[in-house]
CSV table of C-alpha atoms and ligand atoms in Angstrom, one decimal:
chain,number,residue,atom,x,y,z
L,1,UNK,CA,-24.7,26.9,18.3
L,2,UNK,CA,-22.9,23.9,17.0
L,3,UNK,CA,-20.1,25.3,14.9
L,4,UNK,CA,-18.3,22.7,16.3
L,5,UNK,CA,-17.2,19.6,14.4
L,6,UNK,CA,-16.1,16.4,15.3
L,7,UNK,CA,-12.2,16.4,13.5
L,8,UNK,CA,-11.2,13.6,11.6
L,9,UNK,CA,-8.3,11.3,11.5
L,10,UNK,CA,-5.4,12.8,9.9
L,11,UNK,CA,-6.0,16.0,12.0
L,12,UNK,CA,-3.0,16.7,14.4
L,13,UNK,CA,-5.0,17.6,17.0
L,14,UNK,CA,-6.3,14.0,17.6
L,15,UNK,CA,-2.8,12.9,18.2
L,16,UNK,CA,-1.9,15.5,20.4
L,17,UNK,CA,-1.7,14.2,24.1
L,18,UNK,CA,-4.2,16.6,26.0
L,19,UNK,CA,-3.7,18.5,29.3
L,20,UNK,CA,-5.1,18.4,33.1
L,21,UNK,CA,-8.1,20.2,33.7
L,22,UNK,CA,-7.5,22.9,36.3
L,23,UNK,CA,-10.7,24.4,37.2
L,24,UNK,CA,-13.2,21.4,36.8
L,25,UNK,CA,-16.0,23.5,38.0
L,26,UNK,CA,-15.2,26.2,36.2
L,27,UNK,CA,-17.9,28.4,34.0
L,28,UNK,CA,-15.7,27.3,31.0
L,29,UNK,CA,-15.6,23.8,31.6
L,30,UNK,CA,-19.4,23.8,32.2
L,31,UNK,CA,-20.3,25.6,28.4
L,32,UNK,CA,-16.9,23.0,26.7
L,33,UNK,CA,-19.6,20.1,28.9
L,34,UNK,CA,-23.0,21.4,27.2
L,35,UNK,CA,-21.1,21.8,24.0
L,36,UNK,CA,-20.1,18.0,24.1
L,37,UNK,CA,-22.8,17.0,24.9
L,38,UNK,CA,-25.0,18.5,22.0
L,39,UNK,CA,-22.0,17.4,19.4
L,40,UNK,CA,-22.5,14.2,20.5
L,41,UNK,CA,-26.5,13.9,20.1
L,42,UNK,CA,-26.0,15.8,17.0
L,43,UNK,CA,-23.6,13.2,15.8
L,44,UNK,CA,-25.7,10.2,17.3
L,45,UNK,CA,-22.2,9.0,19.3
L,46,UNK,CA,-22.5,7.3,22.4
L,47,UNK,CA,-19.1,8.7,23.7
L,48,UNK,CA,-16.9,11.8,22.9
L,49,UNK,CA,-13.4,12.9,24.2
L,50,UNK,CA,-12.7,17.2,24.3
L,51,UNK,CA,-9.7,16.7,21.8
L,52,UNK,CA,-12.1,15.5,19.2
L,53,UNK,CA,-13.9,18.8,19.0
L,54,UNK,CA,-10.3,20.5,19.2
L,55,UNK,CA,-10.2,20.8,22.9
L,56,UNK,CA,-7.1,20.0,24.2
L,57,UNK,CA,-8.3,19.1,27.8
L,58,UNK,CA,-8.6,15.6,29.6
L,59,UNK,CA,-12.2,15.4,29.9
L,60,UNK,CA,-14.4,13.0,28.1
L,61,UNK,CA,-18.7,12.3,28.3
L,62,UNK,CA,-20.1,9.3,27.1
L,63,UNK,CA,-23.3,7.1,27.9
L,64,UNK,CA,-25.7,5.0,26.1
L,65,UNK,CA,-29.8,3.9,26.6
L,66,UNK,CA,-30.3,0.0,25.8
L,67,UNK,CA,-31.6,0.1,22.1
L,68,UNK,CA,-32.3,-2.7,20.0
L,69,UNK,CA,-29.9,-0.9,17.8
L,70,UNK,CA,-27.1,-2.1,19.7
L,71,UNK,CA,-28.0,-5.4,20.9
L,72,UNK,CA,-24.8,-6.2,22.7
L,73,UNK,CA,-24.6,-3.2,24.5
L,74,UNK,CA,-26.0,-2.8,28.1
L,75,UNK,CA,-27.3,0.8,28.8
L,76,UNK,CA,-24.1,3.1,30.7
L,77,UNK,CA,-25.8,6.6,32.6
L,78,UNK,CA,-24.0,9.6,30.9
L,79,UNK,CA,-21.0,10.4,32.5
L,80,UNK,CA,-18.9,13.3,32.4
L,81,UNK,CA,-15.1,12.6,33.6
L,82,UNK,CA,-12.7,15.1,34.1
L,83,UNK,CA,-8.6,14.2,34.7
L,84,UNK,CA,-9.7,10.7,34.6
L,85,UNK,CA,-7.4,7.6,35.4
L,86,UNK,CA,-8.0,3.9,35.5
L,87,UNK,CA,-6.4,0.4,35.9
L,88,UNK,CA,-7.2,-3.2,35.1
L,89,UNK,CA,-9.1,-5.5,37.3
L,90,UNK,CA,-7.5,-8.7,35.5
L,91,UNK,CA,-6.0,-10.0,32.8
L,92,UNK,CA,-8.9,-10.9,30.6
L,93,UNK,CA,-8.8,-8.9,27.3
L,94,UNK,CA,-11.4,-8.9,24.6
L,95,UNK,CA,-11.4,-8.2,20.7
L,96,UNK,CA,-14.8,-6.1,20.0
L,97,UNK,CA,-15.9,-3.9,17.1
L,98,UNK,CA,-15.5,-0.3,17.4
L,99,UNK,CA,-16.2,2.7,15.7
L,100,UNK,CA,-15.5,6.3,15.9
L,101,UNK,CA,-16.7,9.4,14.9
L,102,UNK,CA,-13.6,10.7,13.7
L,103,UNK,CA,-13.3,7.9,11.5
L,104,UNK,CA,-16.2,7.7,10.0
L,105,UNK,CA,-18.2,5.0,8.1
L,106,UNK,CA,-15.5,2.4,9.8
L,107,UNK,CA,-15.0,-0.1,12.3
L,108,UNK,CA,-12.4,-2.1,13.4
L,109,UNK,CA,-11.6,-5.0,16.1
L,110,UNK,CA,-9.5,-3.6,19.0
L,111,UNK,CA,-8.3,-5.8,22.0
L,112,UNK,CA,-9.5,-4.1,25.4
L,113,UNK,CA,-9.5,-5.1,29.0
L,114,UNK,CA,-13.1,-6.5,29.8
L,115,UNK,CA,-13.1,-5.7,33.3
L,116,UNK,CA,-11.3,-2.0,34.7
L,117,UNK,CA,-12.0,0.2,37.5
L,118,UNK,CA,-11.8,3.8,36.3
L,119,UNK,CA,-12.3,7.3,38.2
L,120,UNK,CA,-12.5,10.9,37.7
L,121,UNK,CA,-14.4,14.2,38.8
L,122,UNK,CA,-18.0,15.1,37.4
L,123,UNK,CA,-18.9,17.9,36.5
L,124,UNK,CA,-19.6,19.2,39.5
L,125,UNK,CA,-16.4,18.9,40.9
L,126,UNK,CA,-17.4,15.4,42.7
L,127,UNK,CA,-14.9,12.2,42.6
L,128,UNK,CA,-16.8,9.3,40.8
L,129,UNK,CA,-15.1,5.9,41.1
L,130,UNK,CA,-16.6,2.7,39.1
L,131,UNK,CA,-15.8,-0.4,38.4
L,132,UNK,CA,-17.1,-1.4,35.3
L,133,UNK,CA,-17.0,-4.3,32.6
L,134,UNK,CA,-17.3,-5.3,28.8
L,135,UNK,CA,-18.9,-2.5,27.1
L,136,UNK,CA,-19.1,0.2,29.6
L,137,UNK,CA,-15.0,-1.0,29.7
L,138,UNK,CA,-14.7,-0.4,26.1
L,139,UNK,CA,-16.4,2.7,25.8
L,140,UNK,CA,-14.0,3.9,29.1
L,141,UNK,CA,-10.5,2.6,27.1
L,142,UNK,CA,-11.8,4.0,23.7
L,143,UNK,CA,-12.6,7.9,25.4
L,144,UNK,CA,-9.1,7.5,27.2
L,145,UNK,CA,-7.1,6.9,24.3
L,146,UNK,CA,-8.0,9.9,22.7
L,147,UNK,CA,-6.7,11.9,25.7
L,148,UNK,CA,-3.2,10.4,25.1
L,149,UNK,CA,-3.6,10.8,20.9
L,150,UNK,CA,-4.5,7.2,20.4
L,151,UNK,CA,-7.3,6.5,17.7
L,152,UNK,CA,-8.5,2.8,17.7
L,153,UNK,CA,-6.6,1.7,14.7
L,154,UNK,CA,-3.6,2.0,16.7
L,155,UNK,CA,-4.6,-0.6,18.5
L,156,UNK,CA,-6.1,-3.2,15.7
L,157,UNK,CA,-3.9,-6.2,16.0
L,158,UNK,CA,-4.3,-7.3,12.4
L,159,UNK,CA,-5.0,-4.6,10.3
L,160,UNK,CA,-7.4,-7.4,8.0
L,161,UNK,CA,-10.2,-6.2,10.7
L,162,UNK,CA,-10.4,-3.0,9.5
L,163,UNK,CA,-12.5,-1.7,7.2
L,164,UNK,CA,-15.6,0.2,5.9
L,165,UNK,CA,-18.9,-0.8,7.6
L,166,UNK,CA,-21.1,-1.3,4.2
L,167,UNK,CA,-18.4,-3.7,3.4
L,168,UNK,CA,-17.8,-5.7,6.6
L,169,UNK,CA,-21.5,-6.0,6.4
L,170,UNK,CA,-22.0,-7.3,2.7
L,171,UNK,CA,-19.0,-9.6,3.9
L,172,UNK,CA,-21.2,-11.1,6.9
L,173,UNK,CA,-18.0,-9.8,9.3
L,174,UNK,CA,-20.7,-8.3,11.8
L,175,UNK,CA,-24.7,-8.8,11.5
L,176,UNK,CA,-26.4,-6.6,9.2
L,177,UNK,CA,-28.8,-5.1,11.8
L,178,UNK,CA,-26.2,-4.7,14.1
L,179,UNK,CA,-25.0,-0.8,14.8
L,180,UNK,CA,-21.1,-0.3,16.0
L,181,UNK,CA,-21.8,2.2,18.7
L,182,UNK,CA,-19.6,5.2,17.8
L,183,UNK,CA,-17.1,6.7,20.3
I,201,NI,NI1,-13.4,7.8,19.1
C-alpha cells in the first residue's frame, strides 16, 4: 500500500503553502488520513503534515505514547486536524531539539511558543479546541509550519545548532540515549 514517501528537503512541494480542506469528511480525506497514518508508523514519526507525502492540503496527524525513548516528552493522543489555526497563550518561547522526517538523520534547536491554544476539525467533521503546552506545543508549531512551507531550519536562530544527529551526539550536544522525536 505504501507507495508513498515522506519528500525531502529540497523538494518544492514542502515549500509550497497548502490549501483549505473542503470536504473534511469526505471518502478522500478519510483514505489521504489512513494513508498518513501508516507513513507515519512506517517511518516511526510522531507527527506528519499532508504536504510531506505530496499532499497539498491543510491537514496534519500527530501523537506520541510516553517511551523511555523520549524522556522529555509527555504522551499526546493522536490527533488528526484538518484547516487548523492557533495562537499564543503568552510570551514565553523555548529553544528545543527537533527533528524531521524530511530532513533526515538531523536536528536542530528551534525557538517555539511553550504554551498555545490550537483548534481544528477531526476527522469526523468535529471541532476540537485544546490548549496545550511544551511538547504537545512543539509538535502543534512544527506540523503547522509545514502547511505554510516552513521546514524547521527556517527557524534555527543560529545556524551553529544544526547538525547531524551521530555528531551532535559524539559532541555531548544532546544525551546519547536521548531520541529527537521526528515530526
Ligand atoms: Ni517535519
Amino acid at each position: 500500500m505504501n507507495q508513498y514517501k515522506v519528500l525531502r528537503w529540497g523538494d518544492s512541494r514542502l515549500i509550497t503553502p497548502s490549501v483549505e480542506v473542503e470536504d473534511p469528511t469526505g471518502a478522500t480525506m478519510k483514505k489521504i488520513i489512513d494513508i498518513m497514518w501508516q507513513v507515519m508508523k512506517d517511518y516511526n514519526g510522531v507527527g506528519l503534515a499532508a504536504p510531506q507525502i505530496g499532499i497539498n492540503l491543510r491537514l496534519m496527524i500527530f501523537g506520541l505514547e510516553k517511551s523511555d525513548r523520549y524522556p522529555d516528552a509527555e504522551a499526546v493522543e493522536p490527533t488528526v486536524l484538518i484547516n487548523p489555526g492557533w495562537e499564543p497563550l503568552s510570551d514565553e518561547i523555548e529553544p528545543g531539539w527537533e527533528g524531521c522526517l524530511s530532513i533526515p538523520d538531523m536536528n536542530g534547536i528551534v525557538p517555539r511558543y511553550r504554551q498555545i491554544r490550537y483548534w481544528g476539525l477531526n476527522e469526523r467533521g468535529e471541532k476540537i479546541e485544546r490548549e496545550v503546552s511544551d511538547f504537545h506545543a512543539r509538535v502543534f508549531q512544527h506540523e503547522y509550519d509545514h502547511l505554510d512551507g516552513i521546514l524547521y531550519p527556517m527557524r534555527i536562530e543560529d545556524l551553529a545548532d544544526f547538525g547531524f544527529r551521530t555528531e551532535l551526539e559524539a559532541s555531548g550536544r544532546f544525551g546519547r540515549n536521548e531520541d529527537i522525536p521526528e515530526e
